[in-house]
CSV table of C-alpha atoms in Angstrom, one decimal:
chain,number,residue,atom,x,y,z
A,230,ALA,CA,0.0,143.1,-60.7
A,231,GLN,CA,0.9,146.8,-60.4
A,232,SER,CA,-0.9,149.4,-61.8
A,233,VAL,CA,-2.3,153.4,-62.1
A,234,SER,CA,-5.9,153.9,-62.8
A,235,GLN,CA,-7.5,157.0,-63.7
A,236,HIS,CA,-11.5,156.5,-63.6
A,237,ASN,CA,-12.2,159.3,-65.7
A,238,HIS,CA,-11.2,159.2,-69.1
A,239,HIS,CA,-13.2,161.9,-70.6
A,240,VAL,CA,-14.3,164.6,-68.2
A,241,ILE,CA,-16.3,167.8,-70.0
A,242,LEU,CA,-16.6,170.5,-67.8
A,243,SER,CA,-17.7,174.4,-67.7
A,244,GLU,CA,-15.1,177.2,-67.3
A,245,ALA,CA,-15.2,178.1,-63.5
A,246,ALA,CA,-16.3,174.9,-62.3
A,247,SER,CA,-14.2,172.7,-60.1
A,248,LEU,CA,-12.3,169.9,-61.0
A,249,GLU,CA,-11.3,166.6,-59.6
A,250,LEU,CA,-9.5,163.6,-61.6
A,251,GLY,CA,-8.6,160.2,-59.9
A,252,CYS,CA,-5.7,158.2,-59.4
A,253,ASN,CA,-5.5,155.1,-57.7
A,254,TYR,CA,-2.3,153.3,-57.6
A,255,SER,CA,-1.5,149.5,-56.6
A,256,TYR,CA,1.9,149.5,-54.7
A,257,GLY,CA,2.6,148.6,-51.2
A,258,GLY,CA,6.0,150.1,-51.4
A,259,THR,CA,7.3,153.3,-50.9
A,260,VAL,CA,6.0,155.2,-53.8
A,261,ASN,CA,6.3,158.8,-55.6
A,262,LEU,CA,3.8,160.5,-57.5
A,263,PHE,CA,3.4,162.8,-60.4
A,264,TRP,CA,0.6,164.6,-62.3
A,265,TYR,CA,1.7,165.3,-65.9
A,266,VAL,CA,-0.5,167.2,-68.7
A,267,GLN,CA,0.1,167.0,-72.1
A,268,TYR,CA,-2.0,170.3,-73.8
A,269,PRO,CA,-2.8,170.2,-77.3
A,270,GLY,CA,0.0,169.8,-79.6
A,271,GLN,CA,2.8,170.1,-76.6
A,272,HIS,CA,4.9,167.2,-75.1
A,273,LEU,CA,4.0,166.1,-71.9
A,274,GLN,CA,5.3,168.0,-69.0
A,275,LEU,CA,5.1,168.1,-64.9
A,276,LEU,CA,2.3,169.8,-63.2
A,277,LEU,CA,2.9,168.5,-59.8
A,278,LYS,CA,5.3,165.7,-57.5
A,279,TYR,CA,4.5,164.2,-54.0
A,280,PHE,CA,7.8,162.6,-52.6
A,281,SER,CA,7.2,163.0,-48.6
A,282,GLY,CA,6.0,164.7,-46.6
A,283,ASP,CA,3.0,167.0,-46.6
A,284,PRO,CA,0.3,165.0,-48.3
A,285,LEU,CA,-1.5,168.2,-49.5
A,286,VAL,CA,0.8,169.4,-52.9
A,287,LYS,CA,0.6,172.6,-54.9
A,288,GLY,CA,1.7,172.7,-58.9
A,289,ILE,CA,1.7,175.0,-61.6
A,290,LYS,CA,-1.4,176.9,-62.7
A,291,GLY,CA,-3.6,176.2,-59.5
A,292,PHE,CA,-3.2,172.4,-59.5
A,293,GLU,CA,-3.0,170.6,-56.2
A,294,ALA,CA,-2.8,167.3,-55.5
A,295,GLU,CA,-3.5,165.3,-52.7
A,296,PHE,CA,-1.7,161.9,-51.5
A,297,ILE,CA,-4.0,159.3,-49.1
A,298,LYS,CA,-1.8,156.2,-48.2
A,299,SER,CA,-4.7,154.9,-46.9
A,300,LYS,CA,-6.4,154.6,-50.0
A,301,PHE,CA,-3.4,154.4,-52.6
A,302,SER,CA,-4.9,157.6,-54.1
A,303,PHE,CA,-3.6,161.0,-55.3
A,304,ASN,CA,-6.4,162.8,-57.0
A,305,LEU,CA,-5.6,166.4,-58.6
A,306,ARG,CA,-8.1,169.3,-57.9
A,307,LYS,CA,-8.4,172.8,-59.3
A,308,PRO,CA,-11.1,174.5,-57.9
A,309,SER,CA,-11.8,176.8,-60.9
A,310,VAL,CA,-11.0,175.6,-64.3
A,311,GLN,CA,-10.0,177.9,-67.5
A,312,TRP,CA,-10.7,177.0,-71.2
A,313,SER,CA,-6.7,177.0,-71.0
A,314,ASP,CA,-6.6,174.0,-68.9
A,315,THR,CA,-8.1,171.5,-71.7
A,316,ALA,CA,-5.7,169.0,-72.1
A,317,GLU,CA,-4.7,165.3,-71.2
A,318,TYR,CA,-4.0,164.6,-67.8
A,319,PHE,CA,-1.6,161.4,-67.0
A,320,CYS,CA,-1.4,160.6,-63.2
A,321,ALA,CA,2.5,158.4,-62.7
A,322,VAL,CA,4.2,156.4,-60.3
A,323,ILE,CA,7.6,155.6,-59.6
A,324,SER,CA,8.4,152.6,-57.2
A,325,GLY,CA,12.0,151.8,-57.3
A,326,ASN,CA,13.1,152.5,-60.9
A,327,GLN,CA,10.2,151.3,-62.3
A,328,PHE,CA,7.9,154.0,-63.5
A,329,TYR,CA,4.2,153.2,-64.3
A,330,PHE,CA,1.6,155.9,-66.2
A,331,GLY,CA,-2.1,156.0,-66.1
A,332,THR,CA,-4.2,155.7,-69.4
A,333,GLY,CA,-4.9,159.5,-69.2
A,334,THR,CA,-8.0,161.4,-68.6
A,335,SER,CA,-9.1,164.2,-71.1
A,336,LEU,CA,-10.4,167.4,-70.5
A,337,THR,CA,-12.5,169.5,-72.1
A,338,VAL,CA,-13.5,172.7,-70.5
A,339,ILE,CA,-16.2,174.6,-72.3
A,340,PRO,CA,-15.8,178.4,-72.4
B,248,GLU,CA,17.7,175.6,-71.8
B,249,ALA,CA,16.9,173.5,-74.6
B,250,GLY,CA,14.5,170.5,-74.1
B,251,VAL,CA,15.1,167.2,-75.3
B,252,ALA,CA,14.9,166.6,-79.5
B,253,GLN,CA,13.3,163.8,-80.9
B,254,SER,CA,13.4,162.6,-85.0
B,255,PRO,CA,11.7,162.1,-86.9
B,256,ARG,CA,8.3,164.0,-85.3
B,257,TYR,CA,6.5,161.7,-88.0
B,258,LYS,CA,7.1,158.1,-89.9
B,259,ILE,CA,5.3,155.5,-91.8
B,260,ILE,CA,6.7,152.4,-92.7
B,261,GLU,CA,5.4,149.7,-93.8
B,262,LYS,CA,5.2,146.1,-91.8
B,263,ARG,CA,8.3,144.4,-91.9
B,264,GLN,CA,10.1,147.1,-92.7
B,265,SER,CA,12.8,148.5,-90.5
B,266,VAL,CA,12.6,152.2,-88.8
B,267,ALA,CA,14.5,154.2,-86.2
B,268,PHE,CA,14.3,157.1,-84.1
B,269,TRP,CA,16.9,159.3,-82.6
B,270,CYS,CA,17.0,160.9,-79.0
B,271,ASN,CA,19.3,164.2,-78.3
B,272,PRO,CA,18.5,164.3,-73.9
B,273,ILE,CA,19.1,167.8,-72.3
B,274,SER,CA,22.5,168.4,-71.7
B,275,GLY,CA,24.1,167.0,-68.8
B,276,HIS,CA,21.1,164.8,-67.6
B,277,ALA,CA,22.5,161.5,-67.3
B,278,THR,CA,19.0,159.4,-67.2
B,279,LEU,CA,17.6,158.7,-70.9
B,280,TYR,CA,13.9,156.9,-71.2
B,281,TRP,CA,12.4,155.7,-74.1
B,282,TYR,CA,8.4,155.3,-74.0
B,283,GLN,CA,6.1,154.1,-76.0
B,284,GLN,CA,2.0,155.1,-76.2
B,285,ILE,CA,-0.3,153.9,-78.1
B,286,LEU,CA,-3.3,155.5,-78.6
B,287,GLY,CA,-5.7,155.7,-75.6
B,288,GLN,CA,-3.2,154.4,-73.4
B,289,GLY,CA,-0.3,156.6,-71.1
B,290,PRO,CA,3.2,155.9,-71.8
B,291,LYS,CA,4.6,152.9,-71.1
B,292,LEU,CA,8.4,152.4,-70.6
B,293,LEU,CA,10.4,150.6,-72.9
B,294,ILE,CA,14.0,151.2,-71.9
B,295,GLN,CA,15.9,153.4,-69.0
B,296,PHE,CA,19.5,154.5,-69.7
B,297,GLN,CA,21.9,155.7,-66.7
B,298,ASN,CA,24.7,157.1,-68.8
B,299,ASN,CA,25.3,154.4,-71.7
B,300,GLY,CA,24.5,151.6,-69.5
B,301,VAL,CA,21.1,150.0,-69.2
B,302,VAL,CA,19.2,150.4,-65.8
B,303,ASP,CA,15.6,148.4,-66.9
B,304,ASP,CA,15.0,146.9,-70.4
B,305,SER,CA,12.1,144.5,-68.9
B,306,GLN,CA,9.5,146.0,-71.2
B,307,LEU,CA,11.4,146.0,-74.4
B,308,PRO,CA,10.8,143.4,-76.9
B,309,LYS,CA,14.2,142.4,-77.8
B,310,ASP,CA,13.4,139.9,-80.5
B,311,ARG,CA,12.4,143.2,-82.7
B,312,PHE,CA,13.3,146.2,-80.6
B,313,SER,CA,16.9,147.3,-79.8
B,314,ALA,CA,18.4,150.4,-78.1
B,315,GLU,CA,21.4,152.1,-77.9
B,316,ARG,CA,22.9,155.1,-76.1
B,317,LEU,CA,26.6,155.1,-77.1
B,318,LYS,CA,28.5,157.7,-75.3
B,319,GLY,CA,26.3,158.7,-72.3
B,320,VAL,CA,24.4,161.5,-74.8
B,321,ASP,CA,22.3,160.9,-77.5
B,322,SER,CA,20.2,157.6,-78.3
B,323,THR,CA,18.8,155.5,-80.9
B,324,LEU,CA,15.7,153.3,-80.7
B,325,LYS,CA,15.3,150.8,-84.0
B,326,ILE,CA,12.3,148.8,-84.6
B,327,GLN,CA,13.5,145.4,-86.6
B,328,PRO,CA,10.6,144.1,-88.1
B,329,ALA,CA,7.8,146.8,-87.9
B,330,LYS,CA,4.5,144.8,-87.0
B,331,LEU,CA,1.3,146.7,-87.0
B,332,GLU,CA,0.9,146.9,-83.7
B,333,ASP,CA,4.1,148.6,-83.1
B,334,SER,CA,1.8,151.9,-84.4
B,335,ALA,CA,2.4,154.4,-81.7
B,336,VAL,CA,3.9,157.6,-80.6
B,337,TYR,CA,7.2,157.1,-79.1
B,338,LEU,CA,8.4,159.4,-76.4
B,339,CYS,CA,12.2,160.3,-75.3
B,340,ALA,CA,13.0,161.6,-71.8
B,341,SER,CA,15.5,162.5,-69.8
B,342,SER,CA,16.2,163.5,-66.0
B,343,PRO,CA,19.6,164.7,-64.1
B,344,SER,CA,19.7,161.4,-62.5
B,345,SER,CA,17.8,157.8,-62.0
B,346,GLY,CA,15.3,157.4,-59.3
B,347,GLY,CA,12.1,158.9,-58.6
B,348,TYR,CA,13.5,162.0,-57.4
B,349,ASN,CA,14.2,163.5,-60.4
B,350,GLU,CA,11.3,165.2,-62.9
B,351,GLN,CA,11.7,163.5,-66.4
B,352,PHE,CA,11.6,166.4,-69.4
B,353,PHE,CA,9.5,164.9,-72.1
B,354,GLY,CA,10.4,164.9,-76.6
B,355,PRO,CA,7.8,165.7,-78.4
B,356,GLY,CA,7.6,162.3,-79.4
B,357,THR,CA,7.5,160.5,-83.1
B,358,ARG,CA,4.5,159.3,-84.7
B,359,LEU,CA,5.1,155.8,-86.1
B,360,THR,CA,2.4,154.6,-88.3
B,361,VAL,CA,2.6,150.8,-89.9
B,362,LEU,CA,0.6,149.7,-92.9
């Protein structure tokens, strides 16, 4: 079955630590990849997206993600997290008109 | 620009009752989505509209769920009758057109509790 896996369910980091959240998908065809973020009490909003071209994409607030086709992965990274990055992060894959979200990773950044 | 509007924000009902949610997408957005997000899970697409036509409703439990998008703008999602397992946040999203090239803009969601 098609799926999106986010293996880290809950991550706790201190400020200035580096972040990497994993995302793996199981679709074989052409996919478009997204990371969405949901800050406490706010809507889901787009962090970054990959459609084609450079597999290293940069998003808002210093986040970036790397698409590795051979590993079916689209991991999210940030070199130095801030307290304000505390949020729920969702990886999403679109294949055709089908949208699939991962289960989410809850990130807590300790000041 | 105004975002996606949803109402109500919260709803508590008893099982076997009916409930309806309303969504007003961003002006000019042709595509509208309804998602169900159960606690601890990611959003699951229920139905996708392109203007007032259904693009995909393969994951909509049609025995109890229905949705419509009259005139290609606002949309309502109805559950009749509700079950305990329907407790979730129902998210509405819109995008300029269908397909993966367009960012989806999400509303605040409606949190449904079925007792």
